[in-house]
XYZ file of C-alpha atoms in Angstrom:
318
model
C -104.286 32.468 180.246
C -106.807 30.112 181.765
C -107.764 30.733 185.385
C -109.851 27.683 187.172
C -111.664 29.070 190.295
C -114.759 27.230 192.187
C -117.983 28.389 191.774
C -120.280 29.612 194.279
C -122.522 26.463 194.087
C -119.323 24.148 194.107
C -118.594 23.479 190.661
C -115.264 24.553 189.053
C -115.446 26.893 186.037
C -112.610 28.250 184.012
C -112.170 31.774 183.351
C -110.653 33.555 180.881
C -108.729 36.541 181.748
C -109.380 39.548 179.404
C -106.338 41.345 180.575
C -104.048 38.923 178.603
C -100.492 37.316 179.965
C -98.864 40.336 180.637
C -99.416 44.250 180.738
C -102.888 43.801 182.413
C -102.790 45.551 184.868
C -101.386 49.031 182.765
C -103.692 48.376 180.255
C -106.789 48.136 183.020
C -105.763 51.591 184.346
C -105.577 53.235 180.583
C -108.856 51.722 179.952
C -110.417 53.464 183.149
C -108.593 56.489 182.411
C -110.384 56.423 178.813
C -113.714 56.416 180.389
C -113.845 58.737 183.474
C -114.913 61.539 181.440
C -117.723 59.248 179.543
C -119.076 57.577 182.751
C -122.754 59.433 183.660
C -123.208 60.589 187.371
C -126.230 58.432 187.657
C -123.432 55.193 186.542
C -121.205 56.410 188.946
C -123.418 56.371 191.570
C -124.068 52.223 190.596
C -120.581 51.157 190.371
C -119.865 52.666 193.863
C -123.149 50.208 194.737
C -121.858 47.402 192.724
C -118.146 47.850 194.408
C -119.944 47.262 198.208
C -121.372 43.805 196.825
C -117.785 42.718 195.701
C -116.518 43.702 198.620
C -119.351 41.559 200.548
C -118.822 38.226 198.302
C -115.288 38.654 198.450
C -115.497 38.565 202.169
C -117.784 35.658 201.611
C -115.007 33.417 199.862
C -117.038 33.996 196.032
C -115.024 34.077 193.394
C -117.066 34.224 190.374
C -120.719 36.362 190.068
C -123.285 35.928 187.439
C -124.653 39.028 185.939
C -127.878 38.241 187.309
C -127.133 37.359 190.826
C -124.738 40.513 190.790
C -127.741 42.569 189.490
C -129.986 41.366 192.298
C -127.725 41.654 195.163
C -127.526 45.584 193.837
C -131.215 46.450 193.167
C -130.924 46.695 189.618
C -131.918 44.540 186.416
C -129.072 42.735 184.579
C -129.593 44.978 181.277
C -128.726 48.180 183.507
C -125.725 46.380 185.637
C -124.226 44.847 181.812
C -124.679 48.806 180.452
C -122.581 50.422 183.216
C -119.694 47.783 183.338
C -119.393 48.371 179.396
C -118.031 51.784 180.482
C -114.939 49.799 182.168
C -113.714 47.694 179.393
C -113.870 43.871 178.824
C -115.159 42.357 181.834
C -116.448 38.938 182.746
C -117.048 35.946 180.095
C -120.512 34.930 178.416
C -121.769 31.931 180.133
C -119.575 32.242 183.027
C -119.861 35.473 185.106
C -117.488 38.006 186.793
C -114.110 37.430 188.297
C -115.500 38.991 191.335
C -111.574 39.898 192.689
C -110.743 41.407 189.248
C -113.668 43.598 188.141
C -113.852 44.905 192.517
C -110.108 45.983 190.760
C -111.355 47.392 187.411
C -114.033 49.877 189.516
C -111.855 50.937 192.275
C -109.402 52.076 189.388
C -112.216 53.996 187.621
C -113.532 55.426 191.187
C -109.975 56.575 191.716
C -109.768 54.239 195.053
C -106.411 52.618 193.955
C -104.116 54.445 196.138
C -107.007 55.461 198.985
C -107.953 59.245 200.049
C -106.480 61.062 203.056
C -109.687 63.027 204.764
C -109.625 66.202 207.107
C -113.156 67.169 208.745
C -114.176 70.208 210.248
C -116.756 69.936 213.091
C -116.205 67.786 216.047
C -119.934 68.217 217.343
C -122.106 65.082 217.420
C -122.600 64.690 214.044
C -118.485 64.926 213.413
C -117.457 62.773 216.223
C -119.788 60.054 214.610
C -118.539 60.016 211.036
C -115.025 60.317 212.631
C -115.479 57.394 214.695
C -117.263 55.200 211.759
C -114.925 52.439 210.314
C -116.519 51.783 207.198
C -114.409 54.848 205.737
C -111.287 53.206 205.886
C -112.086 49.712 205.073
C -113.503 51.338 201.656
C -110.135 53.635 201.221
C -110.783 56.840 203.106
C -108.953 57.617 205.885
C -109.343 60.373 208.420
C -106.463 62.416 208.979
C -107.311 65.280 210.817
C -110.096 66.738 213.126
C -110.966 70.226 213.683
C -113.041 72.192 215.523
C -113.441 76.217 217.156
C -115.192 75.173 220.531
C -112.313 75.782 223.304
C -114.056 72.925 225.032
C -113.760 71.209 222.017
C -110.154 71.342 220.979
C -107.467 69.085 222.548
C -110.063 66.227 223.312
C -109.479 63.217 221.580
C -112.146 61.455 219.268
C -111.876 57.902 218.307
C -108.306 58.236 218.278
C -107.753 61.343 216.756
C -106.831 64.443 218.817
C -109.260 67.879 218.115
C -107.363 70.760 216.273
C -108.093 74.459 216.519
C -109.814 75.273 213.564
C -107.906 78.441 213.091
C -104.522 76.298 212.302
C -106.497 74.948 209.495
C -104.241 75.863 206.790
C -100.933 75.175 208.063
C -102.278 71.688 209.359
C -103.859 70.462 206.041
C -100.240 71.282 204.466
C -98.769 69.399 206.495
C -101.559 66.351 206.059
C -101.708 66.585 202.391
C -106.034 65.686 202.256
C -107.364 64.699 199.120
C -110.876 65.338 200.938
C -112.156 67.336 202.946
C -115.734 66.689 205.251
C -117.647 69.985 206.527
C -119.386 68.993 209.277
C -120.609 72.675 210.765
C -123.700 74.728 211.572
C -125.416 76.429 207.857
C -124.161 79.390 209.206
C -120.789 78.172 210.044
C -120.469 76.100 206.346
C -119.264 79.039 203.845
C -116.424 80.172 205.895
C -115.128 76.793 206.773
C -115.548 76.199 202.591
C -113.512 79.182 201.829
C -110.739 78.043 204.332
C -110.700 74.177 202.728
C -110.484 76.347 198.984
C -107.711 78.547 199.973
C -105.592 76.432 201.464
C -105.741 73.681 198.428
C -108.415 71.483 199.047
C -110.741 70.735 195.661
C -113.233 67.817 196.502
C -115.755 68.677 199.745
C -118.110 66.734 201.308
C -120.417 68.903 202.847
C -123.499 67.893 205.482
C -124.477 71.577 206.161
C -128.236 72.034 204.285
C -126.579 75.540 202.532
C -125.623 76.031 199.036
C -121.868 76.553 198.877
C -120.655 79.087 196.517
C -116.992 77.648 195.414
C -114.624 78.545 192.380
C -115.722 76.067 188.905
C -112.507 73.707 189.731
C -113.819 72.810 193.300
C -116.147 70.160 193.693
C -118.597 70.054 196.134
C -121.099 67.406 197.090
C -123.797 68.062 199.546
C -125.541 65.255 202.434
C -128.918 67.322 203.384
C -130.651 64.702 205.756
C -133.598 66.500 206.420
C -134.246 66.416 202.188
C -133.445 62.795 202.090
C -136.248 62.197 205.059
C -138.694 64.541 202.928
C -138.200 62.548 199.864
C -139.343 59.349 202.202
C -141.985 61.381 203.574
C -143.593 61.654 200.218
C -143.332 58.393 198.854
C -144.718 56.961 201.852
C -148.098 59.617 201.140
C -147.780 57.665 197.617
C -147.553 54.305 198.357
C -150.838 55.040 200.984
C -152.268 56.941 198.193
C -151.960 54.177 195.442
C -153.258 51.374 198.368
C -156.577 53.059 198.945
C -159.359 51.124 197.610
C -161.555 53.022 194.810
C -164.707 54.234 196.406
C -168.054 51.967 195.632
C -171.627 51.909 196.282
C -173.996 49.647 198.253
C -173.856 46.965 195.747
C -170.172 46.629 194.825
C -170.781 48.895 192.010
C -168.237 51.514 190.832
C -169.120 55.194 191.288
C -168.409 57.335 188.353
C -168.424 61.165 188.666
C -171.071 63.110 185.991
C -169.442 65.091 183.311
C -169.981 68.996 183.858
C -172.605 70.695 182.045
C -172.322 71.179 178.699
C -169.711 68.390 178.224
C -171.842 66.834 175.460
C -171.539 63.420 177.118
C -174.105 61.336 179.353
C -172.682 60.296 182.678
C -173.641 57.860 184.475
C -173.939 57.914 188.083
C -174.671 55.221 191.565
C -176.317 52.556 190.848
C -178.435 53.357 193.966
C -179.375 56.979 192.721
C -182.714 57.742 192.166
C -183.854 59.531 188.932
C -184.396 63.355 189.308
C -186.911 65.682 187.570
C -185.864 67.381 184.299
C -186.598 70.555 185.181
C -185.188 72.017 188.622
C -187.898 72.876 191.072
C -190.345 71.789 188.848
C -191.577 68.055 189.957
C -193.744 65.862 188.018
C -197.167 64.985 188.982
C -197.570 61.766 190.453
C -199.548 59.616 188.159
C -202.880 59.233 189.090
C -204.511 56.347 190.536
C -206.261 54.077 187.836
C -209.109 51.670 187.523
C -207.692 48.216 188.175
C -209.714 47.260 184.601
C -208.177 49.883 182.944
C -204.121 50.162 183.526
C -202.293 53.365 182.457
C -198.641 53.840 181.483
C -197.110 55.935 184.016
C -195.834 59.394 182.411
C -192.340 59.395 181.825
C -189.939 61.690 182.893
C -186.536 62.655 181.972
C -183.708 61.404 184.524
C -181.390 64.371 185.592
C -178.469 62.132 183.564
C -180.230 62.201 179.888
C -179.254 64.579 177.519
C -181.712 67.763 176.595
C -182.106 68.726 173.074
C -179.123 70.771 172.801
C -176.631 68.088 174.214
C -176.416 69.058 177.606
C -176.827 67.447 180.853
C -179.475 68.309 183.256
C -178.475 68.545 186.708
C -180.721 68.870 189.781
């Protein structure tokens, strides 16, 4: 089956679906099936990157995607975006690009997004009543459910819609709600508890924003948002970037400035161009050569500079 679709610059291109006539869509959920287990972390992470671009040029009107401009748009080279869509099956045509409608499809079926995610979260402080009012969750699948807190001057307000629940109806509530996810949004001290609650009453996959390590049973997974780590890791690599800017230190005429080997090194170094030489021996200064009959000019004694190397290899130092 041929599919004609226009081009982002205007000109129409055909493209060849890889799904076949029929069965396409069956055989594109087998396929991503297939590969969950054989996905890395570090792919994972990408195609959740790549899926926000096809979500932006679908709301855009594109239909079709070069590897390259896909790549770009992602912050990745084309080699690395080709490698990770390999792990989803056929996708896209040599020459042509990406059905950008089709392969948004083929990742949201690998990233388990088909059918969306119901989401409780516990914590209705500031940082709670943020993430439940942001609407980016649902328009990418995940949909808050439920809101829970243990303030009394908490509970029974309503946040962006959704009415505060005691905490200690937890259980019962998320029965009722049937979460897929669960979002801790607590105190460190406050985090394990809450955890052991979600894990007893069902819940297995746990967003958690509390900067603790949660200790949960080998079929829970947990996945941790430390802010204060993520600022750190900016912290250095702006000391980096200042670090690699610096201009190399140099002396009065331009020249570079080397640093002297240590003694014993066996090796002569070199030092300022603006140094002056320095006596071989320490405290022990050469005569200054005496003054001479203008008929009769003398060769100034010579004297080892405090760079040359002694008999033995070394390197005098002042």
């Amino acid at each position: 089956m041929t599919e004609h679709h226009e081009a982002p610059g205007g000109a129409s291109k055909a493209l060849r679906s890889s799904d076949g006539p029929e069965g396409g869509s069956s055989r594109n959920h087998e396929a991503a099936n297939r590969t969950h287990k054989d996905i890395p972390q570090a792919t994972v992470a990408r195609l959740a990157t790549y899926l926000r671009v096809l979500a932006m040029l679908a709301d855009d009107g594109v239909l079709i995607v070069s590897s390259e401009e896909l790549a770009v748009a992602a912050g990745v080279n084309s080699a690395k975006l080709r490698k990770d869509l390999s792990f989803l099956g056929p996708n896209g045509v040599r020459g042509v690009g990406y059905d950008v409608a089709k392969l948004r499809t083929r990742i949201e079926d690998v990233l388990g997004l088909s059918e969306g995610h119901r989401v409780v979260l516990v914590g209705a402080g500031n940082l709670g009543r943020a993430l439940v009012g942001y609407g980016g969750f649902r328009r990418r699948g995940f949909a808050v459910v439920g809101l829970f807190d243990n303030d009394p001057a908490v509970i029974g307000r309503t946040v962006a819609g959704h009415r505060v629940r005691d905490a200690a109806d937890l259980a019962t509530a998320i029965a009722a709600l049937e979460p897929t996810i669960a979002v801790i949004a607590v105190p460190d001290d406050a985090a394990q508890q809450v955890c052991d609650g979600l894990v007893a009453a069902g819940l297995q996959s746990i967003l958690s924003f509390a900067p603790c390590e949660l200790v949960v049973p080998p079929t829970v997974e947990v996945r941790r948002v430390d802010l204060a780590v993520e600022m750190q890791m900016l912290s250095f690599e702006r000391v980096r970037n200042a670090e690699a800017e610096q201009p190399a230190a140099v002396g009065e005429r331009g020249d570079s400035i080397p640093v002297a080997h240590p003694l014993g090194s066996g090796r002569v170094a070199r030092r300022a161009s603006n140094t002056h030489p320095q006596p071989a021996h320490p405290g022990r200064a050469h005569p200054a050569p005496a003054t001479q009959h203008p008929a009769t000019p003398q060769h100034p004694a010579t004297s080892h500079s405090a760079t040359e190397p002694t008999s033995k290899g070394s390197v005098v130092t002042p």
